[in-house]
Coordinates of C-alpha atoms and ligand atoms in Angstrom, one line a residue:
M1 CA -28.6 -4.6 27.5
S2 CA -32.0 -4.8 27.2
Q3 CA -34.7 -5.0 30.2
D4 CA -35.9 -8.4 30.6
K5 CA -38.2 -8.0 33.4
I6 CA -40.3 -4.9 34.2
L7 CA -42.3 -4.3 37.5
L8 CA -45.6 -2.5 37.6
P9 CA -47.9 -1.6 40.2
G10 CA -51.6 -3.6 39.8
L11 CA -53.0 -1.6 36.7
I12 CA -56.5 -0.5 36.7
D13 CA -59.0 -0.6 34.2
V14 CA -62.2 1.5 34.7
H15 CA -64.2 0.7 31.2
V16 CA -65.0 -3.1 30.8
H17 CA -68.2 -5.1 30.1
L18 CA -68.0 -8.7 31.8
R19 CA -71.9 -9.2 30.7
D20 CA -72.4 -11.1 33.9
P21 CA -75.3 -11.5 34.4
G22 CA -77.6 -12.1 31.7
Q23 CA -75.1 -12.7 28.6
T24 CA -72.9 -15.4 30.5
T25 CA -72.2 -17.0 26.9
K26 CA -70.3 -13.9 26.2
E27 CA -68.1 -13.6 29.6
D28 CA -68.8 -14.3 33.2
F29 CA -67.2 -12.8 36.5
I30 CA -65.0 -15.6 36.7
S31 CA -63.6 -15.4 32.9
G32 CA -63.6 -11.7 32.9
T33 CA -61.6 -11.2 36.0
K34 CA -59.1 -13.9 35.0
A35 CA -58.9 -12.4 31.8
A36 CA -58.1 -8.9 33.9
L37 CA -55.6 -10.6 36.3
A38 CA -53.6 -12.2 33.4
G39 CA -53.4 -9.5 31.7
G40 CA -52.2 -7.2 34.6
F41 CA -55.3 -5.6 35.6
T42 CA -55.9 -6.2 39.5
T43 CA -58.9 -3.6 39.6
I44 CA -61.2 -3.1 37.1
V45 CA -64.7 -1.4 36.8
D46 CA -67.7 -2.8 34.7
M47 CA -70.4 -1.1 32.5
P48 CA -74.0 -1.2 33.5
N49 CA -75.4 -2.0 29.9
N50 CA -76.2 -6.2 31.4
A51 CA -79.0 -7.4 28.7
Q52 CA -81.2 -6.0 31.6
P53 CA -79.6 -2.7 32.7
I54 CA -78.3 -1.9 36.0
T55 CA -80.2 1.1 36.6
S56 CA -82.0 0.2 39.5
L57 CA -80.6 -0.5 43.1
E58 CA -82.3 -3.9 43.3
K59 CA -80.4 -4.7 40.0
L60 CA -77.2 -3.6 41.4
E61 CA -77.3 -5.2 44.4
E62 CA -78.2 -8.9 42.4
K63 CA -75.0 -7.7 40.1
I64 CA -72.7 -7.2 43.1
T65 CA -74.0 -10.6 45.2
I66 CA -73.3 -12.6 41.8
A67 CA -69.9 -11.1 41.7
K68 CA -68.7 -11.4 45.2
G69 CA -68.9 -15.5 44.8
K70 CA -67.1 -14.8 41.4
T71 CA -64.1 -12.3 41.0
L72 CA -60.6 -13.2 41.1
V73 CA -59.7 -9.0 41.4
E74 CA -61.0 -5.7 43.2
L75 CA -64.5 -5.7 40.6
G76 CA -66.8 -2.2 41.0
F77 CA -69.7 -1.1 39.2
H78 CA -70.9 1.8 37.2
F79 CA -74.6 2.4 37.5
G80 CA -76.8 3.4 34.3
S81 CA -79.4 6.0 33.9
L82 CA -81.8 6.9 30.7
G83 CA -83.1 10.0 33.2
D84 CA -86.1 7.9 34.4
N85 CA -84.3 6.5 37.8
L86 CA -83.3 9.3 39.7
D87 CA -85.0 8.0 42.9
Q88 CA -82.5 5.3 42.9
F89 CA -79.7 7.5 43.3
P90 CA -79.4 8.0 47.2
G91 CA -79.4 4.2 47.1
V92 CA -76.8 3.3 44.6
S93 CA -74.0 6.1 45.0
D94 CA -72.3 4.6 47.7
L95 CA -72.3 1.4 45.7
A96 CA -71.3 2.5 42.3
I97 CA -67.9 3.9 40.8
G98 CA -69.5 6.5 39.3
L99 CA -72.4 6.8 36.7
K100 CA -71.9 5.9 32.9
L101 CA -74.2 8.1 30.6
Y102 CA -74.8 7.3 26.5
L103 CA -75.1 10.2 24.1
N104 CA -74.4 7.8 21.4
K105 CA -75.7 4.7 20.3
T106 CA -74.4 1.7 22.1
T107 CA -74.8 -2.2 22.7
G108 CA -78.5 -1.5 24.0
G109 CA -79.7 1.7 23.4
Y110 CA -79.3 4.4 26.3
L111 CA -79.8 7.9 24.6
L112 CA -80.1 11.0 26.6
D113 CA -81.1 14.5 25.6
I114 CA -79.5 17.5 27.3
E115 CA -82.7 18.1 29.1
H116 CA -82.4 14.8 31.0
L117 CA -78.7 14.9 31.4
R118 CA -79.3 18.4 33.2
K119 CA -81.5 16.5 35.6
I120 CA -79.3 13.5 36.1
Y121 CA -76.3 16.0 36.9
Q122 CA -78.7 17.6 39.8
A123 CA -79.4 14.4 41.3
W124 CA -76.1 12.4 41.2
P125 CA -73.6 13.1 44.1
E126 CA -71.8 16.1 43.0
D127 CA -68.6 14.8 43.6
K128 CA -68.9 11.5 42.1
V129 CA -67.4 11.0 38.6
V130 CA -70.4 11.1 35.6
L131 CA -68.5 9.0 32.7
L132 CA -69.8 10.4 29.1
H133 CA -70.2 8.2 25.9
S134 CA -70.0 11.3 23.5
E135 CA -69.0 11.3 20.0
E136 CA -68.0 13.8 17.4
D137 CA -72.1 14.6 16.9
T138 CA -72.3 14.9 20.0
I139 CA -69.6 15.8 22.2
D140 CA -70.9 19.9 21.4
L141 CA -73.9 18.8 23.5
A142 CA -71.8 16.9 26.2
L143 CA -70.2 19.8 26.9
E144 CA -72.8 22.4 26.8
S145 CA -74.6 20.7 29.4
L146 CA -71.6 20.7 31.6
R147 CA -71.2 25.0 31.2
G148 CA -71.0 26.5 34.3
L149 CA -70.9 23.1 36.4
N150 CA -67.9 21.8 38.4
R151 CA -68.8 18.2 38.7
P152 CA -66.3 15.4 37.4
V153 CA -67.1 14.4 34.0
H154 CA -65.2 11.3 32.2
I155 CA -65.2 11.2 28.8
C156 CA -64.7 7.6 27.6
H157 CA -62.8 6.5 24.7
M158 CA -62.2 9.2 22.2
P159 CA -61.3 7.8 18.9
S160 CA -60.9 11.2 16.9
K161 CA -59.1 14.7 16.6
E162 CA -62.0 16.6 16.8
V163 CA -63.4 15.1 20.0
L164 CA -60.0 14.9 21.5
E165 CA -59.4 18.6 20.2
K166 CA -62.6 19.9 22.2
I167 CA -61.7 18.5 25.4
I168 CA -58.5 19.6 25.3
K169 CA -59.8 23.1 24.6
A170 CA -62.4 22.6 27.4
K171 CA -59.7 22.0 30.1
R172 CA -57.9 24.5 29.3
Q173 CA -61.6 26.6 29.8
G174 CA -61.6 25.0 33.4
Y175 CA -64.0 22.3 33.1
N176 CA -63.5 19.6 35.3
L177 CA -63.0 17.2 32.5
T178 CA -61.1 13.9 32.2
C179 CA -61.0 11.6 29.4
G180 CA -59.8 8.0 28.3
V181 CA -58.4 6.1 25.3
T182 CA -58.7 2.7 24.0
P183 CA -56.3 0.4 22.7
H184 CA -57.9 0.1 19.3
H185 CA -58.5 3.4 18.8
L186 CA -55.1 4.1 19.0
F187 CA -53.2 1.3 17.6
L188 CA -56.2 0.8 14.8
S189 CA -57.3 3.0 12.1
E190 CA -60.2 2.7 9.4
L191 CA -57.3 1.3 7.3
D192 CA -57.1 -1.9 9.1
T193 CA -61.1 -2.7 8.6
G194 CA -60.7 -4.5 5.2
R195 CA -57.8 -6.7 6.4
I196 CA -60.0 -7.3 10.3
G197 CA -63.1 -7.3 8.8
D198 CA -66.2 -8.0 11.5
H199 CA -63.3 -8.1 14.3
A200 CA -63.1 -4.4 14.0
K201 CA -66.5 -3.5 14.3
M202 CA -66.8 -1.7 17.3
L203 CA -68.4 1.6 18.9
P204 CA -66.8 4.5 18.5
S205 CA -66.2 2.8 15.1
L206 CA -62.1 3.3 13.7
K207 CA -61.2 6.6 12.1
S208 CA -58.4 7.6 10.1
E209 CA -54.6 7.6 10.1
R210 CA -54.5 11.0 10.8
D211 CA -56.7 10.8 14.0
Q212 CA -54.7 7.7 15.3
D213 CA -51.7 9.7 14.8
Y214 CA -53.5 12.6 16.5
L215 CA -54.4 10.5 19.7
W216 CA -50.6 9.5 19.9
E217 CA -49.0 13.4 19.5
N218 CA -51.6 14.1 22.5
F219 CA -51.1 11.0 24.4
D220 CA -50.1 13.4 27.4
Q221 CA -53.4 14.7 27.7
I222 CA -55.2 11.8 27.5
D223 CA -55.7 10.9 31.3
I224 CA -56.7 7.0 31.2
V225 CA -56.0 4.3 28.5
E226 CA -59.6 2.3 29.1
S227 CA -59.8 -1.6 27.2
D228 CA -63.4 -1.3 27.0
H229 CA -63.4 -4.8 26.7
A230 CA -66.6 -6.3 25.1
P231 CA -66.4 -9.6 24.9
H232 CA -68.8 -11.2 22.2
T233 CA -69.2 -14.9 20.5
L234 CA -68.0 -15.7 17.4
E235 CA -71.5 -16.3 16.0
D236 CA -72.3 -12.5 17.5
K237 CA -69.6 -11.2 15.9
V238 CA -69.9 -12.3 12.9
G239 CA -74.0 -11.3 13.3
G240 CA -72.6 -7.6 13.4
A241 CA -72.0 -7.1 17.3
F242 CA -70.0 -4.1 18.2
G243 CA -67.0 -4.4 20.9
V244 CA -63.2 -6.0 20.9
P245 CA -62.0 -7.8 24.3
G246 CA -58.9 -6.0 25.3
L247 CA -58.3 -7.1 28.6
E248 CA -55.4 -9.3 27.5
T249 CA -53.8 -7.3 24.7
T250 CA -53.9 -3.8 26.3
L251 CA -50.9 -4.3 28.3
P252 CA -48.6 -6.5 25.6
L253 CA -49.8 -3.3 23.4
L254 CA -48.7 -0.5 25.3
L255 CA -45.2 -2.4 25.7
S256 CA -45.3 -2.5 21.8
A257 CA -45.5 0.8 22.3
Y258 CA -43.1 1.4 24.7
K259 CA -40.4 -1.0 22.9
Q260 CA -40.8 1.4 20.0
G261 CA -40.0 4.4 22.1
K262 CA -43.3 5.7 21.4
I263 CA -44.5 6.3 25.5
S264 CA -42.6 5.1 28.6
I265 CA -43.2 3.2 31.2
E266 CA -43.8 5.9 33.5
Q267 CA -46.5 7.3 31.1
I268 CA -48.1 3.3 30.9
I269 CA -48.0 3.4 35.3
D270 CA -49.7 6.8 34.8
K271 CA -52.5 6.3 32.5
C272 CA -53.0 2.9 33.5
H273 CA -52.9 3.2 37.8
T274 CA -52.1 6.3 39.1
R275 CA -54.7 8.9 37.1
P276 CA -57.6 6.0 37.3
K277 CA -57.1 5.8 40.7
E278 CA -57.4 9.5 41.1
I279 CA -60.3 10.5 39.2
F280 CA -62.1 7.3 40.5
N281 CA -60.9 7.3 44.2
L282 CA -59.7 4.1 44.0
E283 CA -57.8 2.7 47.0
P284 CA -56.6 -0.8 45.7
E285 CA -54.6 -2.7 47.6
D286 CA -50.6 -3.7 47.3
Y287 CA -50.4 -5.3 43.7
L288 CA -47.0 -5.7 41.6
I289 CA -47.1 -7.3 38.4
S290 CA -44.1 -8.3 36.7
I291 CA -43.5 -8.6 33.3
K292 CA -41.1 -10.7 30.9
M293 CA -40.1 -9.5 28.1
E294 CA -40.0 -11.9 25.4
S295 CA -41.6 -11.4 22.1
Y296 CA -45.0 -13.4 21.3
E297 CA -47.7 -13.6 18.5
L298 CA -51.1 -12.7 20.0
D299 CA -53.0 -16.1 20.2
P300 CA -56.4 -15.4 21.4
S301 CA -57.2 -19.2 21.8
Q302 CA -54.9 -18.6 25.0
F303 CA -57.6 -16.0 26.2
F304 CA -58.8 -16.6 29.9
S305 CA -61.6 -14.3 28.3
K306 CA -64.6 -16.5 26.8
A307 CA -63.9 -13.8 23.3
Q308 CA -61.6 -16.2 21.7
W309 CA -60.4 -13.8 18.7
S310 CA -59.4 -10.7 18.6
P311 CA -58.5 -7.7 15.7
F312 CA -54.9 -8.0 17.3
A313 CA -54.9 -12.0 16.5
G314 CA -51.1 -12.8 14.9
M315 CA -49.8 -9.6 16.4
V316 CA -46.0 -9.5 17.8
V317 CA -45.8 -8.1 20.7
P318 CA -42.8 -7.8 23.2
G319 CA -43.9 -8.7 26.3
K320 CA -46.3 -10.8 29.0
V321 CA -47.2 -10.6 32.4
S322 CA -45.7 -13.6 34.1
Q323 CA -46.9 -13.1 37.8
V324 CA -48.8 -11.0 39.8
T325 CA -48.4 -10.9 43.5
K326 CA -50.9 -9.1 46.2
S327 CA -49.1 -8.4 49.5
N328 CA -45.9 -10.4 48.6
Q329 CA -48.3 -13.1 47.7
V330 CA -47.8 -14.8 44.4
I331 CA -52.1 -14.6 43.1
Y332 CA -51.2 -15.4 39.4
S333 CA -48.0 -17.0 38.2
G334 CA -47.5 -18.3 34.3
G335 CA -50.9 -18.8 33.1
E336 CA -52.1 -20.6 36.6
F337 CA -54.5 -18.7 39.1
L338 CA -53.5 -19.3 43.3
I339 CA -56.5 -17.6 44.4
N340 CA -59.9 -19.1 43.7
P341 CA -62.9 -17.4 42.2
G342 CA -64.6 -15.2 44.7
E343 CA -61.1 -14.3 46.5
G344 CA -61.2 -11.3 44.4
K345 CA -63.4 -8.2 46.2
V346 CA -66.2 -6.1 45.3
I347 CA -64.8 -2.7 45.4
Y348 CA -67.6 0.8 46.5
G349 CA -67.5 3.9 45.9
K350 CA -66.8 6.7 48.0
Ligands
DOR1 O1 -68.0 -1.4 20.7 C1 -68.5 -1.5 21.8 N1 -69.1 -2.1 22.6 N2 -69.1 0.1 22.2 C2 -70.0 0.2 23.6 O2 -70.3 1.3 23.7 C3 -70.4 -1.0 24.3 C4 -69.7 -2.3 24.1 C5 -70.5 -3.4 24.7 O3 -70.7 -3.2 25.4 O4 -70.5 -4.4 23.6
ZN2 ZN1 -67.9 0.5 26.7

C-alpha cells in the first residue's frame, strides 16, 4: 500500500528574499512567512539585499522591528557587506545569522574583490558563517581567499558541475566548507528556458542537462537545499528581474523526486532540517509537518506569496503540506493559519 501521509520536522530554509522593507509590492514579512508555513518551512533566514541594503546596525534593527510585528514563523537575518562597514560587525554579529557576500552580479550590486574579502573575514567572528554567492568565474577566487583559514563558509546555490566539483575537492582538502543547491537548478536546465521564458531567469542561471545530472548524482555531497525564494511582480519579471519564488514549490518538488525514487525522505529531512540547523547553529522549536500524498497541479494563483507565478506552474506533484503543529498545537491547517502575523518570532545568531 502506498504511503498517503508523511510526517516531517519543521523545515528550514536559510536563503530567502522577503523584500521587506522597501519592496513590499513584491513580498512582505506577512505574505512571505505565510508562504513559508504553507510550504512546510517553519524557520527561514532572509537575505540582506533589500532596496536599501542591510549593511548597518541601524538597518538591521529596523528590519527586525518590522519583522517582529509580522512574522508567522521563526525568521532570522543575514547581514551584508561591501567591505566598507566592518565597524558595524561587533554590533550586529549577535543579531545576524550569517554574513552574505556576493562575488557575482546579483539583484542590487554588491561585488567584492579578494582584498576586501580577506579584511571582512578578519572582522567577522571566526565561528560565524559567511555565505558566498560564487559562480564558475569566481569560485577559484573564493577558494583562494579561504586558503589557510578555518572559518565556516557556505557556498550558496551551486548551479553546475564545475562549481560543485571544485567544492567537493576543497572539502576533501579540509576546507571548512558547506554548500547548497536550489530546486530550480535541480529540476530545470537551460533546455527549459525556451518553454518557460522570463520565468526561467535567475542568478545563477540555469545550466546544461549535464550539470543538472551532476547535481543529482552528487546530491549527497550537497549539504542543504535552499529555495532562494526571490519574489518579483509579474511586471518586474517581464522587465528582466532575476529570481523565482520557491517557498511553496520546494517541498512538492522534492516529494516528486522521492516518488521517482531519486531521493529518500531521510535525505529531505537531512538537507532541509538537520544540516541547516547544524551549519547555522539554529535551535528551532518543536514543529511537525503533515504531508498529504495526493497528486495535484502546481497553481501559483493559490500561492500565499505575492509572486503569483512560477517556472513550475502546471507541474503535477505528489503531495502538499496539510497541517503544521508547533509543540502539538495546530498553527496551519488546509490553507488556514491558526496563528496571527507577529506570533512567529525573530531568531538571532549565536
Ligand atoms: O535570482 C536571483 N534573485 N539571484 C540573486 O542572487 C538575487 C535574487 C533576488 O534578490 O532577486
Ligand atoms: Zn539569493
